[in-house]
Amino acid sequence: MICAVYKSSKKVDTYLFVKKRDVFDDVPAPLMEMFGAPMLVMVVPLSKRDHLGIADISKVKAALDEKGYYLQIPPPAINLLEQHKQEIGFKQ
């Protein structure tokens, strides 16, 4: 299986995986509007890969088979101050 990976022009660290280069027919219009102009990052043969950065390759393959696309969004930011407060048992 080969897929094309696009970077969002509107959302930082957000990527869209589709089955064919420049074919976005399976991607819902509201998602494409929110994603912005897709910028091609790479075309990758998934069958020859073990991993894909932070994306779970099995989830990517399943989503491409089921929906025709996979959207990778960045993990939520960690508030280090709040994490530290919890660790030390700080109460306000």
Tab-separated table of C-alpha atoms in Angstrom:
chain	number	residue	atom	x	y	z
A	1	MET	CA	0.000	0.000	0.000
A	2	ILE	CA	1.312	3.430	-0.965
A	3	CYS	CA	-0.002	6.679	0.456
A	4	ALA	CA	0.657	10.386	0.111
A	5	VAL	CA	1.280	12.512	3.198
A	6	TYR	CA	0.332	16.191	3.293
A	7	LYS	CA	1.095	18.899	5.832
A	8	SER	CA	-1.623	21.362	6.812
A	9	SER	CA	-1.188	24.992	5.825
A	10	LYS	CA	-3.412	26.058	8.737
A	11	LYS	CA	-2.725	23.668	11.617
A	12	VAL	CA	0.760	23.151	13.054
A	13	ASP	CA	2.051	19.551	13.053
A	14	THR	CA	-1.130	18.245	11.421
A	15	TYR	CA	-0.828	15.732	8.599
A	16	LEU	CA	-3.273	14.091	6.221
A	17	PHE	CA	-2.596	10.658	4.726
A	18	VAL	CA	-4.502	9.744	1.536
A	19	LYS	CA	-4.398	6.720	-0.766
A	20	LYS	CA	-3.370	8.574	-3.913
A	21	ARG	CA	-1.377	11.719	-4.506
A	22	ASP	CA	-3.603	14.794	-4.950
A	23	VAL	CA	-6.850	12.764	-4.602
A	24	PHE	CA	-8.918	14.066	-1.694
A	25	ASP	CA	-12.330	12.687	-2.727
A	26	ASP	CA	-12.763	10.654	0.492
A	27	VAL	CA	-11.861	13.547	2.803
A	28	PRO	CA	-14.924	15.434	4.122
A	29	ALA	CA	-15.208	19.012	2.848
A	30	PRO	CA	-15.291	20.577	6.373
A	31	LEU	CA	-12.044	18.770	7.214
A	32	MET	CA	-10.383	20.000	4.024
A	33	GLU	CA	-11.533	23.543	4.800
A	34	MET	CA	-10.088	23.353	8.324
A	35	PHE	CA	-6.888	21.662	7.041
A	36	GLY	CA	-6.211	24.369	4.467
A	37	ALA	CA	-4.146	23.971	1.315
A	38	PRO	CA	-2.411	20.586	1.566
A	39	MET	CA	1.360	20.664	1.092
A	40	LEU	CA	2.865	17.377	-0.096
A	41	VAL	CA	5.477	16.029	2.301
A	42	MET	CA	6.118	12.577	0.853
A	43	VAL	CA	4.741	9.549	-0.917
A	44	VAL	CA	5.490	6.479	1.155
A	45	PRO	CA	5.077	2.722	0.654
A	46	LEU	CA	3.454	1.624	3.918
A	47	SER	CA	4.178	-2.051	3.295
A	48	LYS	CA	7.910	-1.340	3.606
A	49	ARG	CA	7.666	0.671	6.846
A	50	ASP	CA	7.605	-0.387	10.501
A	51	HIS	CA	6.604	3.009	11.893
A	52	LEU	CA	5.582	6.522	10.856
A	53	GLY	CA	6.827	9.132	13.294
A	54	ILE	CA	4.153	9.477	15.976
A	55	ALA	CA	1.424	7.769	13.931
A	56	ASP	CA	0.539	4.131	14.602
A	57	ILE	CA	1.096	2.478	11.214
A	58	SER	CA	-1.613	-0.141	11.783
A	59	LYS	CA	-4.155	2.626	12.516
A	60	VAL	CA	-3.046	4.526	9.404
A	61	LYS	CA	-3.502	1.436	7.214
A	62	ALA	CA	-6.893	0.628	8.769
A	63	ALA	CA	-8.154	4.208	8.339
A	64	LEU	CA	-6.986	4.329	4.718
A	65	ASP	CA	-8.824	1.063	4.016
A	66	GLU	CA	-12.004	2.063	5.878
A	67	LYS	CA	-12.299	5.821	5.289
A	68	GLY	CA	-9.799	6.565	2.540
A	69	TYR	CA	-7.784	8.989	4.708
A	70	TYR	CA	-6.045	9.319	8.068
A	71	LEU	CA	-5.655	12.592	9.976
A	72	GLN	CA	-2.667	12.912	12.306
A	73	ILE	CA	-2.983	15.689	14.865
A	74	PRO	CA	-0.290	16.659	17.369
A	75	PRO	CA	-0.553	15.368	20.933
A	76	PRO	CA	-1.915	17.890	23.428
A	77	ALA	CA	0.620	20.236	24.977
A	78	ILE	CA	1.707	19.362	28.494
A	79	ASN	CA	1.492	22.102	31.096
A	80	LEU	CA	4.744	21.439	32.951
A	81	LEU	CA	3.913	23.813	35.802
A	82	GLU	CA	0.617	22.048	36.544
A	83	GLN	CA	2.311	18.658	36.249
A	84	HIS	CA	4.965	19.750	38.760
A	85	LYS	CA	2.327	21.086	41.159
A	86	GLN	CA	0.523	17.744	41.080
A	87	GLU	CA	3.736	15.837	41.647
A	88	ILE	CA	4.642	17.831	44.750
A	89	GLY	CA	1.071	17.920	46.053
A	90	PHE	CA	0.704	21.701	45.787
A	91	LYS	CA	-2.740	22.960	46.857
A	92	GLN	CA	-4.054	26.453	46.350
